[in-house]
XYZ file of C-alpha atoms in Angstrom:
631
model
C 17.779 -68.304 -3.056
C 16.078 -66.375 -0.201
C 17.878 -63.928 1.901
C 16.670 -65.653 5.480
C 16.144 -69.071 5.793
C 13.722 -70.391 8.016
C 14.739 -73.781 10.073
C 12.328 -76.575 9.520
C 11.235 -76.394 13.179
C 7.830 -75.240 13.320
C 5.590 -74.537 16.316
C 2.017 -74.581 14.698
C 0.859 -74.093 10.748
C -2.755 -72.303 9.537
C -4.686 -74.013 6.863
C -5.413 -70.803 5.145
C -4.899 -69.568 1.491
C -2.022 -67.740 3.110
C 0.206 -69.989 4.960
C 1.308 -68.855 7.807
C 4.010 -70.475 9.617
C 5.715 -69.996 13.294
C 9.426 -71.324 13.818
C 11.937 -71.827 16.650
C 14.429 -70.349 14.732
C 16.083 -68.696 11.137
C 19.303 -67.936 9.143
C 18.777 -63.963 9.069
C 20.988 -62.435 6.197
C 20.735 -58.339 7.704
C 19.799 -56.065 5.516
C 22.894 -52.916 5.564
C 21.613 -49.713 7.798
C 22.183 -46.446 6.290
C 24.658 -45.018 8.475
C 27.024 -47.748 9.214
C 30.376 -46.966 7.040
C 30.615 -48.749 3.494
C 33.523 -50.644 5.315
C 31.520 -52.702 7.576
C 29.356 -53.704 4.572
C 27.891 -56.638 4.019
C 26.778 -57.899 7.249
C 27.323 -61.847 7.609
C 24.581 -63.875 7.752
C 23.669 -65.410 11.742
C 21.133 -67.458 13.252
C 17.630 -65.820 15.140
C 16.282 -68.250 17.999
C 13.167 -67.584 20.613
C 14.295 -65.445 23.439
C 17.731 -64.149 21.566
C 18.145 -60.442 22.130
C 19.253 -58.698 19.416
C 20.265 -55.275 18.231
C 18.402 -53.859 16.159
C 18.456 -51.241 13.093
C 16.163 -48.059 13.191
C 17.397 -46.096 9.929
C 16.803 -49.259 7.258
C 14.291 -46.776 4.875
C 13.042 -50.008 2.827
C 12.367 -52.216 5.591
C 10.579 -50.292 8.221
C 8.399 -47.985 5.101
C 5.227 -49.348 6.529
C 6.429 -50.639 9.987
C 6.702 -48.549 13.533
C 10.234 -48.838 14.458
C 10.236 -48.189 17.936
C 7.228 -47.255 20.875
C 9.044 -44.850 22.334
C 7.907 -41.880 20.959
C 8.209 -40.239 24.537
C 10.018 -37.242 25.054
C 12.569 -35.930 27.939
C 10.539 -35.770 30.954
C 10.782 -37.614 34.573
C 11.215 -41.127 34.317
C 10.152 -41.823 29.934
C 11.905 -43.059 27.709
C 13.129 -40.639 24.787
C 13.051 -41.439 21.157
C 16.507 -43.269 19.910
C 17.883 -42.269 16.617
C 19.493 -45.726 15.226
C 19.488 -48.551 17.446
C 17.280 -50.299 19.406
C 17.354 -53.890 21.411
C 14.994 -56.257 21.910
C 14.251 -60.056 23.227
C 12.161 -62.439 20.055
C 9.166 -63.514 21.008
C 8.160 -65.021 17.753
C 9.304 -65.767 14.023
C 6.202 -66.038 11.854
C 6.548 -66.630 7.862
C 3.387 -65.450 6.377
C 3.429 -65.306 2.412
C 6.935 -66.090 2.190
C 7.643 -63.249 4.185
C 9.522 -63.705 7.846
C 8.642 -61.351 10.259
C 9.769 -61.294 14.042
C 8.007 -60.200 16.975
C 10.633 -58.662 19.693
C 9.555 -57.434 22.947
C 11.581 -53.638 23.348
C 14.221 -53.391 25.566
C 16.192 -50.031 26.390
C 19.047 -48.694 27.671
C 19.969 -46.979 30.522
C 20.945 -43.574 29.137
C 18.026 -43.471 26.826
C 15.709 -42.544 29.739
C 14.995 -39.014 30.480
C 16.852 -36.598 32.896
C 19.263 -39.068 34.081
C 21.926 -37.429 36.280
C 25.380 -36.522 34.900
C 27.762 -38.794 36.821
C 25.954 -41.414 37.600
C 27.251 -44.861 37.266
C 24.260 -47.629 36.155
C 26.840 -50.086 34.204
C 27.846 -53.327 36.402
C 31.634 -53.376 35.285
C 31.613 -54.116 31.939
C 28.380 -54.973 31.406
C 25.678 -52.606 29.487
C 22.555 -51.936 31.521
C 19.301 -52.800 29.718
C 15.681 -51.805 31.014
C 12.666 -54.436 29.979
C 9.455 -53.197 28.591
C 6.205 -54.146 27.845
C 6.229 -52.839 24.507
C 6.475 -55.138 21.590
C 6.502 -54.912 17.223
C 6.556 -57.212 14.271
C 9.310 -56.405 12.294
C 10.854 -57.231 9.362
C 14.308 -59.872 9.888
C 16.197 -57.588 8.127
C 16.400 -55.560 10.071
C 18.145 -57.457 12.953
C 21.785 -56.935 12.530
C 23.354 -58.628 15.167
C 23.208 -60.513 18.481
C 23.335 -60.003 21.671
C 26.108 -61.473 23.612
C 24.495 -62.942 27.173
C 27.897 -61.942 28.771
C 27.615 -58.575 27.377
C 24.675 -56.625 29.240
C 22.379 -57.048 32.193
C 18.456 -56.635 33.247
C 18.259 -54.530 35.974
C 14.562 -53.121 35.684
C 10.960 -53.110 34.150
C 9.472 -50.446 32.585
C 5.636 -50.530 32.101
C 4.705 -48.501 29.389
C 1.033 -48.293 29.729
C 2.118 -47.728 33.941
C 5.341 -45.726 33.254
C 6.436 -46.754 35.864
C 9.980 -48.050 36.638
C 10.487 -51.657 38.798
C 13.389 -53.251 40.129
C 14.131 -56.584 38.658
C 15.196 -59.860 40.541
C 19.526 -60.255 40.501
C 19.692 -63.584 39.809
C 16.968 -65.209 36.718
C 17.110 -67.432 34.230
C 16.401 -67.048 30.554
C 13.616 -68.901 30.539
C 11.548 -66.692 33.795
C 12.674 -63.150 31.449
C 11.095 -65.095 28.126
C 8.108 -66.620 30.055
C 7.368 -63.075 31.415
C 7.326 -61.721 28.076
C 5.543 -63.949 26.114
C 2.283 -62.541 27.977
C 2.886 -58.841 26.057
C 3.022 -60.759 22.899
C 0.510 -59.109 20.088
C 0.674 -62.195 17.636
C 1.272 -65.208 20.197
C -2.914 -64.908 20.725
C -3.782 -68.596 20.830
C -3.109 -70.321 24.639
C -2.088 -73.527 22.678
C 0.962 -71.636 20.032
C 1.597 -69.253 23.475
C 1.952 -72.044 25.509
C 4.134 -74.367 23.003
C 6.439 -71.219 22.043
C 6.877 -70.799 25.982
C 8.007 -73.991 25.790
C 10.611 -74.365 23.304
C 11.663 -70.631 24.623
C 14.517 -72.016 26.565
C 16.197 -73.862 23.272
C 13.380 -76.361 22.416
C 13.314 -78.136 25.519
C 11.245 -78.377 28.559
C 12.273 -75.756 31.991
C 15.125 -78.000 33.972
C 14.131 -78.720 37.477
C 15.024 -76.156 39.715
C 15.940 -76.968 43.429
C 17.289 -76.196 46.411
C 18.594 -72.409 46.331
C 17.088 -72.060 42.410
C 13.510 -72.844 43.968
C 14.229 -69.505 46.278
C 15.798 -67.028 43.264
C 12.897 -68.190 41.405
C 10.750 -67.445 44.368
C 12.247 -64.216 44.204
C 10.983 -63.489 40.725
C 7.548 -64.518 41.107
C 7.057 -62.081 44.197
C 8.448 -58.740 42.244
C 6.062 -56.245 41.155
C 6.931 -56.551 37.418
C 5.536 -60.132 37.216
C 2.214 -58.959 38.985
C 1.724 -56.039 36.236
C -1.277 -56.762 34.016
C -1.643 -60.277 35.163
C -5.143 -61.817 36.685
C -5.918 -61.376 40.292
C -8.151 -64.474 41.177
C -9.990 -62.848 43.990
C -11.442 -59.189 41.639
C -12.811 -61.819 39.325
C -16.131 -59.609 39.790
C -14.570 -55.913 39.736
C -12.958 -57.644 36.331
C -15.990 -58.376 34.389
C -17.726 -54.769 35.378
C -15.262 -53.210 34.158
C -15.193 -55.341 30.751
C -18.525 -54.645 30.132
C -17.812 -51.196 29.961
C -15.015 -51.168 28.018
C -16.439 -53.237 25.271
C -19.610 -51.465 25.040
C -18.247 -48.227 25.403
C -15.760 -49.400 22.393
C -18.413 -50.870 20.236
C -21.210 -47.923 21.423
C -21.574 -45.173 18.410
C -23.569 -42.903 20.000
C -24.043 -41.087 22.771
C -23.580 -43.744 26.132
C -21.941 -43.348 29.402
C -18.416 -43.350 28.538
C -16.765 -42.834 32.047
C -16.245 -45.250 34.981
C -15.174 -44.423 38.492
C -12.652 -46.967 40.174
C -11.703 -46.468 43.782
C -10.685 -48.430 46.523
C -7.718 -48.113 49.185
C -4.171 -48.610 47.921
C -2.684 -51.959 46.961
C -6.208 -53.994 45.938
C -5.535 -54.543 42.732
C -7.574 -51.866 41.285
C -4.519 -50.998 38.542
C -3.585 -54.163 37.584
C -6.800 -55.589 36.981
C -8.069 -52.743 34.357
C -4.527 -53.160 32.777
C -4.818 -57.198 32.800
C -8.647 -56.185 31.156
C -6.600 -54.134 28.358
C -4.697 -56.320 27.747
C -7.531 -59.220 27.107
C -9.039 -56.460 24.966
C -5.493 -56.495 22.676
C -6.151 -59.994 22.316
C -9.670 -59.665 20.980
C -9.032 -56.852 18.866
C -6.278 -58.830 16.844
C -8.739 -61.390 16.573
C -11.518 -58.872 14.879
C -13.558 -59.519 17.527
C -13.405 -55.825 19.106
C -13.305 -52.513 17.447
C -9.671 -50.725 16.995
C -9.112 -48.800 19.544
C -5.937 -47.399 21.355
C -4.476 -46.957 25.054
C -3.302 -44.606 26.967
C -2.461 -44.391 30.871
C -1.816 -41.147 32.312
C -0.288 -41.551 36.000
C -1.097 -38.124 37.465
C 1.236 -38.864 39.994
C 4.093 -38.494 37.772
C 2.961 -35.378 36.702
C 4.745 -31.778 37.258
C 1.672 -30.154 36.689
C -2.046 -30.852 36.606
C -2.356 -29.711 33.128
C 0.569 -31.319 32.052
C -2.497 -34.037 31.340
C -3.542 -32.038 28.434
C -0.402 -32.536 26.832
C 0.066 -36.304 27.322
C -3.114 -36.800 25.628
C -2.904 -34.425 22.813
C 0.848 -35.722 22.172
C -0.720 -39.359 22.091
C -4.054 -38.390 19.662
C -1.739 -35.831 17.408
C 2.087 -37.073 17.903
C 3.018 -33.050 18.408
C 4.019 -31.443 21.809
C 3.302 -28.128 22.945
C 2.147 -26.380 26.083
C -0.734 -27.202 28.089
C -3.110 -24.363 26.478
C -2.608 -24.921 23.062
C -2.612 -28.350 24.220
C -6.264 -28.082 25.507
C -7.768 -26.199 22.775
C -6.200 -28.955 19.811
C -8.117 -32.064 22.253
C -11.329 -29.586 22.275
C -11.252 -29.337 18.627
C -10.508 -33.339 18.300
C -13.239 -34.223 20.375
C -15.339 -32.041 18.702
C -14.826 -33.715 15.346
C -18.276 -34.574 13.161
C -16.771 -36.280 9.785
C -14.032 -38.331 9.162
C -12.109 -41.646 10.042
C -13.568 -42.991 13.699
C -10.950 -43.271 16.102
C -11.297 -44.959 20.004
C -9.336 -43.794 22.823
C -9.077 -45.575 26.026
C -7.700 -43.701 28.913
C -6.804 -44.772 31.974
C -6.311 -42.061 34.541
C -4.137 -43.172 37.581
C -4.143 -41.314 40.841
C -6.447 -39.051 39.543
C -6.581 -37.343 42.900
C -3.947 -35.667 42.104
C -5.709 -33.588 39.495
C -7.928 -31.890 41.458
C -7.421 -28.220 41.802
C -9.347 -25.355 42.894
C -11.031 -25.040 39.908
C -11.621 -28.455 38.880
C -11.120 -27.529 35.107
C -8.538 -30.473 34.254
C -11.080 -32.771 35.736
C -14.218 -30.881 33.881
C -12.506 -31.268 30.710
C -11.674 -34.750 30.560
C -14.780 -35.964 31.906
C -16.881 -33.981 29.797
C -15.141 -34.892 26.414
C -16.427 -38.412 26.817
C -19.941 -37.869 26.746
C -19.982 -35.997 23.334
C -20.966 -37.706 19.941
C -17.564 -37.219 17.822
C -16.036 -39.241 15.475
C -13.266 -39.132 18.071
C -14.346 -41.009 20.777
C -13.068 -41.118 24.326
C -13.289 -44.071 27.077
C -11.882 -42.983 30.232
C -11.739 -45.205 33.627
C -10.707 -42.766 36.586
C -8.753 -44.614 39.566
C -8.317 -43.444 43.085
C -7.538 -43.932 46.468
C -10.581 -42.051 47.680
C -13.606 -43.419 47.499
C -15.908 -40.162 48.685
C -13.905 -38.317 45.908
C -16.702 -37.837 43.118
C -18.967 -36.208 46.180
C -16.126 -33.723 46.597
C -16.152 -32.660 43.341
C -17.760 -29.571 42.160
C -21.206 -30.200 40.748
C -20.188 -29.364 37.228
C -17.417 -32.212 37.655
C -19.776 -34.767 39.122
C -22.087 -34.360 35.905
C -19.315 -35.470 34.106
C -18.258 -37.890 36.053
C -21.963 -40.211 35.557
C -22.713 -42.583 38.376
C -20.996 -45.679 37.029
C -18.456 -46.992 39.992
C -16.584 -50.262 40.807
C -15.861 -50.016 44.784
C -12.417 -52.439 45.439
C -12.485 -53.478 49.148
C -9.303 -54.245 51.009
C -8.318 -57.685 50.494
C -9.114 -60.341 53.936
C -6.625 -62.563 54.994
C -8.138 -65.691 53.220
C -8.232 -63.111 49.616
C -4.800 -62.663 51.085
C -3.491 -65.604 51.494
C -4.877 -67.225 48.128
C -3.069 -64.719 46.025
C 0.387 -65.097 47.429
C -0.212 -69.067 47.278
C -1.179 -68.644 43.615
C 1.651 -66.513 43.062
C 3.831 -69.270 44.411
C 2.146 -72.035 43.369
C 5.224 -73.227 40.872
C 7.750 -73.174 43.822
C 7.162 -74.810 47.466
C 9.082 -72.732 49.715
C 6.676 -71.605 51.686
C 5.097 -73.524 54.662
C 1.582 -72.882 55.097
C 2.234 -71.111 58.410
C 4.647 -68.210 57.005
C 2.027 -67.536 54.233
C -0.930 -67.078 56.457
C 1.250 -64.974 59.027
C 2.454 -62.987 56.000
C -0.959 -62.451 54.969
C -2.346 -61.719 58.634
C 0.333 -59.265 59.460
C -0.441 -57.391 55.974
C -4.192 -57.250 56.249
C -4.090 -56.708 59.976
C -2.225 -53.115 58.816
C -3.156 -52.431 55.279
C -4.463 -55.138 53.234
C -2.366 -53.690 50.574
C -1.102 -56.797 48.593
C 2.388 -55.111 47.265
C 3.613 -55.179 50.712
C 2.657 -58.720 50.993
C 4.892 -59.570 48.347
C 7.771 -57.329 49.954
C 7.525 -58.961 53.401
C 7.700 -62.427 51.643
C 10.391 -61.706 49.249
C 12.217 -60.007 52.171
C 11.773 -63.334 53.599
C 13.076 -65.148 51.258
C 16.012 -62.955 50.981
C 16.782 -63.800 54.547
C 16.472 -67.911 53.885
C 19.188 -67.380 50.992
C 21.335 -65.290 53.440
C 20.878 -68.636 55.911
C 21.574 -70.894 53.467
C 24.886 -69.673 52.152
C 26.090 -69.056 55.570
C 25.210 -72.591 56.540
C 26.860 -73.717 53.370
C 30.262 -71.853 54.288
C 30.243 -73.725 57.521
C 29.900 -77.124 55.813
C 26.150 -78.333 57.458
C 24.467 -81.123 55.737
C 21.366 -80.711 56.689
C 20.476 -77.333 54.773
C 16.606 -76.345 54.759
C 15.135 -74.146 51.848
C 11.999 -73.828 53.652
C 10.550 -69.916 54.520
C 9.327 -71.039 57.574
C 7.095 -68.340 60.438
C 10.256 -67.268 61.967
C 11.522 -66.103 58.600
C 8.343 -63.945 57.923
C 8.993 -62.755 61.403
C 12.198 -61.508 61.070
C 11.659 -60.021 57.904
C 9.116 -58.039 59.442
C 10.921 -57.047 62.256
C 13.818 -56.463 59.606
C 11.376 -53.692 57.341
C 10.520 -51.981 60.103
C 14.190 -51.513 61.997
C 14.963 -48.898 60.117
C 16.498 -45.190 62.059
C 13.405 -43.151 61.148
C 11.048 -45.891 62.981
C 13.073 -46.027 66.281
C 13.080 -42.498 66.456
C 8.969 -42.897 65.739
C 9.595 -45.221 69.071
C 10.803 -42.801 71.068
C 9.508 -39.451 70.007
C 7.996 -36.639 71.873
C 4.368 -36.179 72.064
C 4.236 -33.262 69.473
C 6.312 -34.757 67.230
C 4.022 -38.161 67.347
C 0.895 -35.475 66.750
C 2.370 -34.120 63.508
C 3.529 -37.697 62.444
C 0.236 -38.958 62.953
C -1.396 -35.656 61.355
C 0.385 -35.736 58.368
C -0.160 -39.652 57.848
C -3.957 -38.593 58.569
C -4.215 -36.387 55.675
C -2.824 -38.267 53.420
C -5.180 -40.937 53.937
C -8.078 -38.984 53.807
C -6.885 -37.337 50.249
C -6.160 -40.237 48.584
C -2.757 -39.609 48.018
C 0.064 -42.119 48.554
C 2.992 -39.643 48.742
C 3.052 -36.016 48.198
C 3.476 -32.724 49.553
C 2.041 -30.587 52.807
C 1.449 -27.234 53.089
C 2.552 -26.138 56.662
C -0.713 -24.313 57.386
C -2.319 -26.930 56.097
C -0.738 -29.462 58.602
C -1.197 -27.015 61.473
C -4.837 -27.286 60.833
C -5.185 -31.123 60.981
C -2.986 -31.059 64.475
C -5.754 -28.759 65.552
C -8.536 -31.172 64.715
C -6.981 -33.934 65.921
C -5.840 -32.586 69.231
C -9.196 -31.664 69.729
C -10.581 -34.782 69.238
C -8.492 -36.336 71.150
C -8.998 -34.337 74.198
C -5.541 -35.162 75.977
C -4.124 -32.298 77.443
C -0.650 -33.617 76.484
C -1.325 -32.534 72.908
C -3.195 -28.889 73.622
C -2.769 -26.454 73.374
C -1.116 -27.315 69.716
C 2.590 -25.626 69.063
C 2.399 -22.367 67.317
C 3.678 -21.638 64.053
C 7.233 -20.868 64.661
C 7.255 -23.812 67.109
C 5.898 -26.145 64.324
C 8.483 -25.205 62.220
C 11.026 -25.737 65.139
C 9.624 -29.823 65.024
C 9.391 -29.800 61.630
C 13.359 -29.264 61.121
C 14.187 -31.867 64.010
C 11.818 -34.054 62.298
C 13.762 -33.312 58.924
C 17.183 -33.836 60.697
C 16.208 -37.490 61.471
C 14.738 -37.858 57.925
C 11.176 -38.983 59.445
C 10.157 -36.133 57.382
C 11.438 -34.167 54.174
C 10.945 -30.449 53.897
C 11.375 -29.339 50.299
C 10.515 -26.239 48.391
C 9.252 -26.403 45.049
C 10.930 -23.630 42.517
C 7.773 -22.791 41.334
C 3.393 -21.883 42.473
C 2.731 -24.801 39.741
C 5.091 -27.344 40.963
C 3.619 -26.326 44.787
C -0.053 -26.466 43.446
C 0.694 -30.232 41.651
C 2.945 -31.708 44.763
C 0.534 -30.367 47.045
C -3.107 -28.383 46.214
C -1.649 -25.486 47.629
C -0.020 -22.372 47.355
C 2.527 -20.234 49.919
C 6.115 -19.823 50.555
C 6.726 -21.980 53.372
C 8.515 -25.482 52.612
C 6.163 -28.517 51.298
C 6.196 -31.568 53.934
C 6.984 -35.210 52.923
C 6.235 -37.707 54.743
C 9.317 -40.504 54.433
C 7.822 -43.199 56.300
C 5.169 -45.917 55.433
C 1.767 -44.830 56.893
C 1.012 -48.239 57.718
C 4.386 -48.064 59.458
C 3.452 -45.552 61.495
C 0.294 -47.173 62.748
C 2.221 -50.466 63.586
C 4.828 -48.370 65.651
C 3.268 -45.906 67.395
C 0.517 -48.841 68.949
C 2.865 -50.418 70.629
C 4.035 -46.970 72.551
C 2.308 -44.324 74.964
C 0.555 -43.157 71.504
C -1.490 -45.658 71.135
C -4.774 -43.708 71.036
C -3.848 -41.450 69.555
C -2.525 -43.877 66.269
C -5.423 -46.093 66.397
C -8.099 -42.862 66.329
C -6.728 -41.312 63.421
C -4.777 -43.952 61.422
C -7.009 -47.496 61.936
C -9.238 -46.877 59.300
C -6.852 -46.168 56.668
């Protein structure tokens, strides 16, 4: 008699030599880990269903001898996951029997105190429930070595963490199973067919179709559709073009074994899609590549952002080619020798480099390096796609960089309200919420600032917020006659609800040298590329003296001098419009900021595009619109 029997539902059957079979569900006998006591032995026998989360065993030798047993091979840095010893959790995608073999496909989950340098003290547990971060990181593993279910009652989602983003996103309160399992049937690895992903989606929920969802439901689910997580690697309709450059790289760059162009430029202002679409590309590239269509190849983003140091870069992509950790240096001179490589087993990396204005430093070597290791002929081959915020950036490169860097670009424009307003309609084309009127003024009053499509999706969900808040007030008075709509006046308030906030009505009423180094600092971020990061005083000083001088309004000249900056910039600290830190260290100062000194690093703590909509509407007008409208 076999250990796990599988149920006699089944979703879709192959009419190969090797049958292989998917099912809804199977009796899982667990096979014993190696460091529970001999007193909890044997495990009893339960039932595995789509979209159960389960616990899972780590230390079961015979089961995972030729299986991965977890992705998180990360170590104890800002905001990654470390490696767990014995348990891990996950959510089931699919149960395949292949050879009379059952093998289940979970989608990772982990917890809260497996991430690095979390804070002694803090409290992330909702009463009694266990917190539990979602990934997009999912295995095929053997039954056996499921050992247990997860109660529903017994932990909570609170966030997503992208692994190929690392980056961590707050999740929706209130969501069904069925929205968690739909979201992550679209990181499945063996689900590859639209037909078997779209009938597992189905029967997801328990075998049955999604129930109707009305009234306040059709707003929570709302809610869900507009959060960041569900917009990570999916298609944006309107970069259909920017998509199918930047496949035709990647494919012939994969399949290309000799010497080719193996680096591509993306740029384009913030919020245009430019990550998501090479990540929903990647992710199309999975697909084919399980198919044998594509070469092997592997992935790698490195967020340089999220990086203490420049160099740090070196060691995120040695630790990913070798699986060892060690300083930048040795770091460096172990990728030089990889990608040097003449003989031996042929090996494809992909790397996407995020933010890469963050890497540039006075010297240029971090840059030099990994734009110069693609173009070599190596059995160790590296793809890179560069992404930033800048679009002049290549032309302020050194020359030796720009070599490197080829001449292959894909330019993202800022989204118009029509690009606008068809993305957040296809976003919320399964709910109807939304009259026509709040979507177009949402995407007007976006585009009209930014045209950066994840605020978009935070004035509408802010919106939304605000119709559930009407809605159970009404309720608690007893009205009948309850609408669900998000109507103009909803998208209005929300607005005027993001941007009522202390540091902004200070921006109202500040002095004309304190609007100057507002503006200044918003300025040169902008023109850097850089969403957030650091200011060197002197550095700031300099940009009030350009733009003063542009300007030409006496009001602003002559500019304060030094010790009368620093006199702003602590009032300007006080009221938290700014953030004066400083680093412990030259390389911390040189990664948060390009620059070295002594004197504090400025942060700016409000929205740039917040800026710009406040100031116009006071005596600074021209001075906002001259430096800040082209942003």
């Amino acid at each position: 008699m076999k250990s796990n029997k599988v149920s006699n539902k089944r979703l879709n059957q192959n009419s190969s030599s090797t049958t292989t079979s998917y099912h809804t569900s199977i009796l899982n006998t667990p096979h014993p880990p190696s460091h529970l006591p001999p007193t909890s032995l044997p495990l009893p026998p339960f039932t595995i269903s789509l979209s159960s989360h389960v616990l899972i065993s780590l230390t079961s030798s015979h089961t995972f001898a030729s299986y991965t047993p977890s992705p998180y091979n990360f170590y104890d840095t800002d905001g990654e996951i470390i490696q767990r010893d014995e348990w891990g959790v996950g959510e089931v995608l699919c149960i395949r029997e292949e050879g009379g073999e059952v093998e289940v496909e979970v989608r990772w989950g982990c917890f809260f105190w497996e991430v690095g340098n979390v804070r002694e003290g803090w409290s992330l547990s909702s009463g009694s429930l266990e917190i539990i971060y979602e990934t997009s990181s999912t295995d095929l593993i053997p039954s056996e070595s499921i050992v247990s279910l997860l109660p529903p009652s017994s932990f909570e989602y609170t966030s997503f963490y992208s692994q190929s983003t690392k980056t961590l996103i707050p999740l929706p309160k209130e969501e069904s199973k069925f929205e968690r399992f739909r979201r992550g049937i679209k990181y499945s690895k063996v689900l590859v067919g639209r037909e078997l992903r779209e009938e597992t989606e189905r029967r997801g929920g328990g075998g049955e179709e999604e129930e109707k969802v009305e009234g306040e439901g059709i707003l929570r689910k709302s809610l869900s559709l507009l959060s960041l997580s569900s917009v990570l690697g999916s298609s944006l309709s309107e970069r259909q073009t920017e998509k199918s450059v930047i496949t035709t790289f990647l494919k012939n760059s994969i399949k290309s074994s000799g010497k080719s162009s193996n680096a591509l430029f993306v740029a384009g202002p913030p919020g245009c899609g430019k990550t998501a679409t090479v990540l929903n590309v990647i992710d199309n590239l999975f697909t084919l590549r399980s198919l044998g269509s594509l070469p092997s190849f592997s992935f790698l983003v490195i967020n340089a952002m999220s990086l203490r140091t420049p160099y740090d870069a070196y060691t995120s992509l040695w630790r990913s080619v070798s699986g060892k950790v060690c300083n930048p240096v040795e770091a460096s001179a172990g990728l030089d020798k990889w990608f040097g490589k003449k003989e031996g087993e042929k090996n494809v990396m992909v790397l996407l480099l995020d933010e890469m204005d963050y890497l540039v430093t006075r010297k240029q070597t971090v840059l030099y390096d990994l734009f110069d290791w693609p173009g070599r002929v190596t059995v160790n081959k590296l793809c890179i796609i560069g992404i930033a915020n800048t679009i002049n950036l290549p032309e302020r490169l050194l020359p030796r960089v720009q070599s490197r860097l080829g001449l292959l670009r894909v330019t993202f424009q800022a989204y118009n309200v029509e690009q606008m307003k068809s993305i957040l309609k296809t976003r919320l084309r399964e709910v109807e919420c939304f009259e026509d009127g709040a979507v177009e003024f949402a995407a007007r009053k976006t585009v009209g600032l930014s045209g950066d499509c994840r605020r978009a999706f935070l004035v509408c969900a802010e919106a939304v917020k605000g119709v559930i808040d009407r809605v159970r007030a009404e309720k608690e008075l007893g009205k009948d006659d309850i609408s669900y709509t998000v109507k103009v006046r909803d998208v209005v308030n929300a607005v005027r609800g993001m941007t009522d906030v202390p540091q902004l009505q200070s921006l109202r009423c500040c002095s004309d040298f304190d609007a100057l180094v507002v503006v200044s600092a918003a300025s040169l971020l902008s023109s850097t590329g850089r969403e957030e990061g650091g200011i060197g005083v002197e550095e700031l000083r300099q940009k009030m003296s350009a733009v003063a001088a542009a300007l030409g309004d006496s009001a602003f000249l002559p500019i304060p001098s030094f010790p009368e900056l620093l006199q702003i910039l602590n009032r300007l600290n006080d009221c938290r419009m700014i953030i004066l830190e400083t680093p412990k260290n030259q390389s911390m100062r040189l990664a948060a900021a390009g620059t070295s000194g002594v004197w504090p690093l400025v942060f700016l703590n409000v929205d740039v595009y917040d800026v710009l909509d406040v100031l116009v509407q006071t005596k600074h007008r021209k001075l906002a619109e001259k430096n800040l409208r082209r942003i």
